[in-house]
Short mmCIF file of C-alpha atoms in Angstrom, two decimals:
data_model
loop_
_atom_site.label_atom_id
_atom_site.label_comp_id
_atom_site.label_asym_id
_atom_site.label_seq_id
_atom_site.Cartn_x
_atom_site.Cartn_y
_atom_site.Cartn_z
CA UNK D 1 37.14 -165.99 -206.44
CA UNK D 2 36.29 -168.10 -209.51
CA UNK D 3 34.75 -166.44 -212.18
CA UNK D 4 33.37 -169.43 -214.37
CA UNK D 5 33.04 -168.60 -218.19
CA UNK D 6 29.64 -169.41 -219.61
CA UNK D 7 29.89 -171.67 -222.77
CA UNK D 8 29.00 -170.80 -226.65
CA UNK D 9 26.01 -172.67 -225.99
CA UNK D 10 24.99 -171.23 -222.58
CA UNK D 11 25.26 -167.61 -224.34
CA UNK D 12 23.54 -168.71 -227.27
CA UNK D 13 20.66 -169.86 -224.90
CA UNK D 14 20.99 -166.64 -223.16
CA UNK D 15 20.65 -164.27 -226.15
CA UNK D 16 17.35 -166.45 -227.48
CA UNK D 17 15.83 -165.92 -223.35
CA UNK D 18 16.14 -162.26 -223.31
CA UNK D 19 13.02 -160.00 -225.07
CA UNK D 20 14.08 -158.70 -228.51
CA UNK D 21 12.87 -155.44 -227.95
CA UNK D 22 15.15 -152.27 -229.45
CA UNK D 23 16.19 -151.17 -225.80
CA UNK D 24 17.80 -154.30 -224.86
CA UNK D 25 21.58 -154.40 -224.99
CA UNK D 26 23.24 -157.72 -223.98
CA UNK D 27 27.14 -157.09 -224.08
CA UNK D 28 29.91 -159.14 -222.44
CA UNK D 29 31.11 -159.23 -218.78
CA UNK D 30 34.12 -161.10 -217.22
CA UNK D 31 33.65 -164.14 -219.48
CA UNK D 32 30.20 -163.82 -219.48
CA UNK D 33 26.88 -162.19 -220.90
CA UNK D 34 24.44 -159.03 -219.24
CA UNK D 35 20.95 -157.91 -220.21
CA UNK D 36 20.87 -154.24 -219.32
CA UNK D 37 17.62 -151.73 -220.46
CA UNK D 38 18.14 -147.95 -219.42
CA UNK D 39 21.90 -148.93 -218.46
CA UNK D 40 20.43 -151.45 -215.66
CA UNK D 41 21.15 -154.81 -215.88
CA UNK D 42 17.78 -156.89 -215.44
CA UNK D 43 19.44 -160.57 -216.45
CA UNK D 44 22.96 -161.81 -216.28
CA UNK D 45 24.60 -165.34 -217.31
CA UNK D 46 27.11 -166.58 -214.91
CA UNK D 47 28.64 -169.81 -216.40
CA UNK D 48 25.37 -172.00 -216.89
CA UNK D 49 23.36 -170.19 -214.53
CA UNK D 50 20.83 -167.36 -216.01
CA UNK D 51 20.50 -164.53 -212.90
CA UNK D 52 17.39 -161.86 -212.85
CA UNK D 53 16.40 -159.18 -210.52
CA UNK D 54 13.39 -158.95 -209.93
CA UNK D 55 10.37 -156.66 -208.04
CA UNK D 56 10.56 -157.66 -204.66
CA UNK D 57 7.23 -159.48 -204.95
CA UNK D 58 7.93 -161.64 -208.19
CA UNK D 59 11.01 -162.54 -206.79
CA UNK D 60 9.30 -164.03 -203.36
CA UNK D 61 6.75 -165.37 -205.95
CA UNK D 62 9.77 -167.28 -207.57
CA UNK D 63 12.10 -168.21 -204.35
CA UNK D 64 9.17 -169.49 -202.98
CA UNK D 65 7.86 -171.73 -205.96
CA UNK D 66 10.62 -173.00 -207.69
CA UNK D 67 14.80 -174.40 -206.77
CA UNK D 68 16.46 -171.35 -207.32
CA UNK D 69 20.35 -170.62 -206.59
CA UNK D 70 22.31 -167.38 -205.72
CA UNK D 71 23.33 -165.58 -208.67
CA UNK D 72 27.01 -165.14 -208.97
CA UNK D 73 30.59 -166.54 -206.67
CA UNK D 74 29.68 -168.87 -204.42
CA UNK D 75 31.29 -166.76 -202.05
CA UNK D 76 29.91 -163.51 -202.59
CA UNK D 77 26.36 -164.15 -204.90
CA UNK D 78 24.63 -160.93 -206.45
CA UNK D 79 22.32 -159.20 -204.04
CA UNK D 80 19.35 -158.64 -205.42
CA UNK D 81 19.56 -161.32 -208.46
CA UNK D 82 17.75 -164.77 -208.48
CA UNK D 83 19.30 -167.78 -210.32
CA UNK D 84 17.39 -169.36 -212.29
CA UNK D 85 16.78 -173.05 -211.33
CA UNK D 86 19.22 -175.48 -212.66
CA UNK D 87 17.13 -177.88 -213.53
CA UNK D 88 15.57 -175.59 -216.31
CA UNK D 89 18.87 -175.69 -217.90
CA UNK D 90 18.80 -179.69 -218.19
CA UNK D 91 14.54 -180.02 -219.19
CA UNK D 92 14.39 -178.22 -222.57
CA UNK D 93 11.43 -176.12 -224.11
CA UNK D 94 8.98 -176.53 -221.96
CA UNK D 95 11.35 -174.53 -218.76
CA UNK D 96 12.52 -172.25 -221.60
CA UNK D 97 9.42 -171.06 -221.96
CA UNK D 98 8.94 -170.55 -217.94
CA UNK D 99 12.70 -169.10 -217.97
CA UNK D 100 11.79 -166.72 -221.01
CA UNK D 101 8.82 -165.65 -218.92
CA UNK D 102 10.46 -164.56 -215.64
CA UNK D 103 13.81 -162.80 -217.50
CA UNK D 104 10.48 -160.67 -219.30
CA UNK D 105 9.19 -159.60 -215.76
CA UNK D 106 12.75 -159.20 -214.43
CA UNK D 107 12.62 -156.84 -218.04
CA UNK D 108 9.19 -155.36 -217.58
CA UNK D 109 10.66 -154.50 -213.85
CA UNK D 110 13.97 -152.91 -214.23
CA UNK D 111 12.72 -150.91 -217.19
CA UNK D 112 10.68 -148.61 -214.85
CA UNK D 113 13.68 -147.35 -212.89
CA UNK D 114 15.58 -144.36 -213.93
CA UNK D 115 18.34 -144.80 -216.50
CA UNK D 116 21.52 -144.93 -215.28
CA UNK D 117 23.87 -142.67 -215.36
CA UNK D 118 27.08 -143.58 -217.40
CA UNK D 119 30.46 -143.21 -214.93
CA UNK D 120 32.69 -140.24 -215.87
CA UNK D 121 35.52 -140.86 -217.64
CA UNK D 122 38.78 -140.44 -215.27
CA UNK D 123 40.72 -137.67 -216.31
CA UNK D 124 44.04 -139.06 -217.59
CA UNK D 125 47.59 -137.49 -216.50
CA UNK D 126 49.02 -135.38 -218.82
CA UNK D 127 53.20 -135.86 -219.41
CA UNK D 128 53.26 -139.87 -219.06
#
């Protein structure tokens, strides 16, 4: 599986797309950048592509409006995520603004489900 690495510029993009409010956390994964409020990711960069999950009825809203793409591999894309449309990357301000509108729902969204819990820490063998 190819994990493509999303460019300086396509995290730069990324970062000014997501809200700036004080419970967002955007931190690095495999190569590439995650929006997470509560510990839930709500908007995720793979390579060029910008990924959001949204309510089920925004995202029908979108899939059925626009040229979205799966979100992640090719061979195995995020269920539940929505890429962005490609073509936003390419047309400039204009589908910023639409792409800085949906990652806010996909924000709004995921910020009324229940933090998440962090993993336990696995308990490391003593005498290595």
């Amino acid at each position: 599986m190819e994990m493509p690495k999303a460019s300086d510029e396509d995290k730069e993009r990324f970062r000014s797309l997501v809200p700036g409010h004080p419970e967002v956390v955007v931190k690095p994964m495999f190569g590439n950048l995650g929006a997470f409020v509560n510990g839930n990711m709500f908007a995720g960069l793979f390579g060029p592509t910008i990924g959001i999950k949204l309510s089920p009825e925004d995202r029908e809203e979108l899939e059925g409006s626009e040229r979205t793409v799966p979100f992640g591999p090719a061979e195995r894309p995020m269920g539940g995520y929505t890429g962005l449309p490609e073509m936003w990357n390419e047309e400039g301000d204009g589908d910023d603004a639409r792409a800085k509108a949906w990652i806010h729902k996909a924000f709004e969204y995921i910020s009324t489900l229940p933090p998440k819990e962090p993993k336990a820490s696995k308990a490391r063998s003593a005498g290595k």
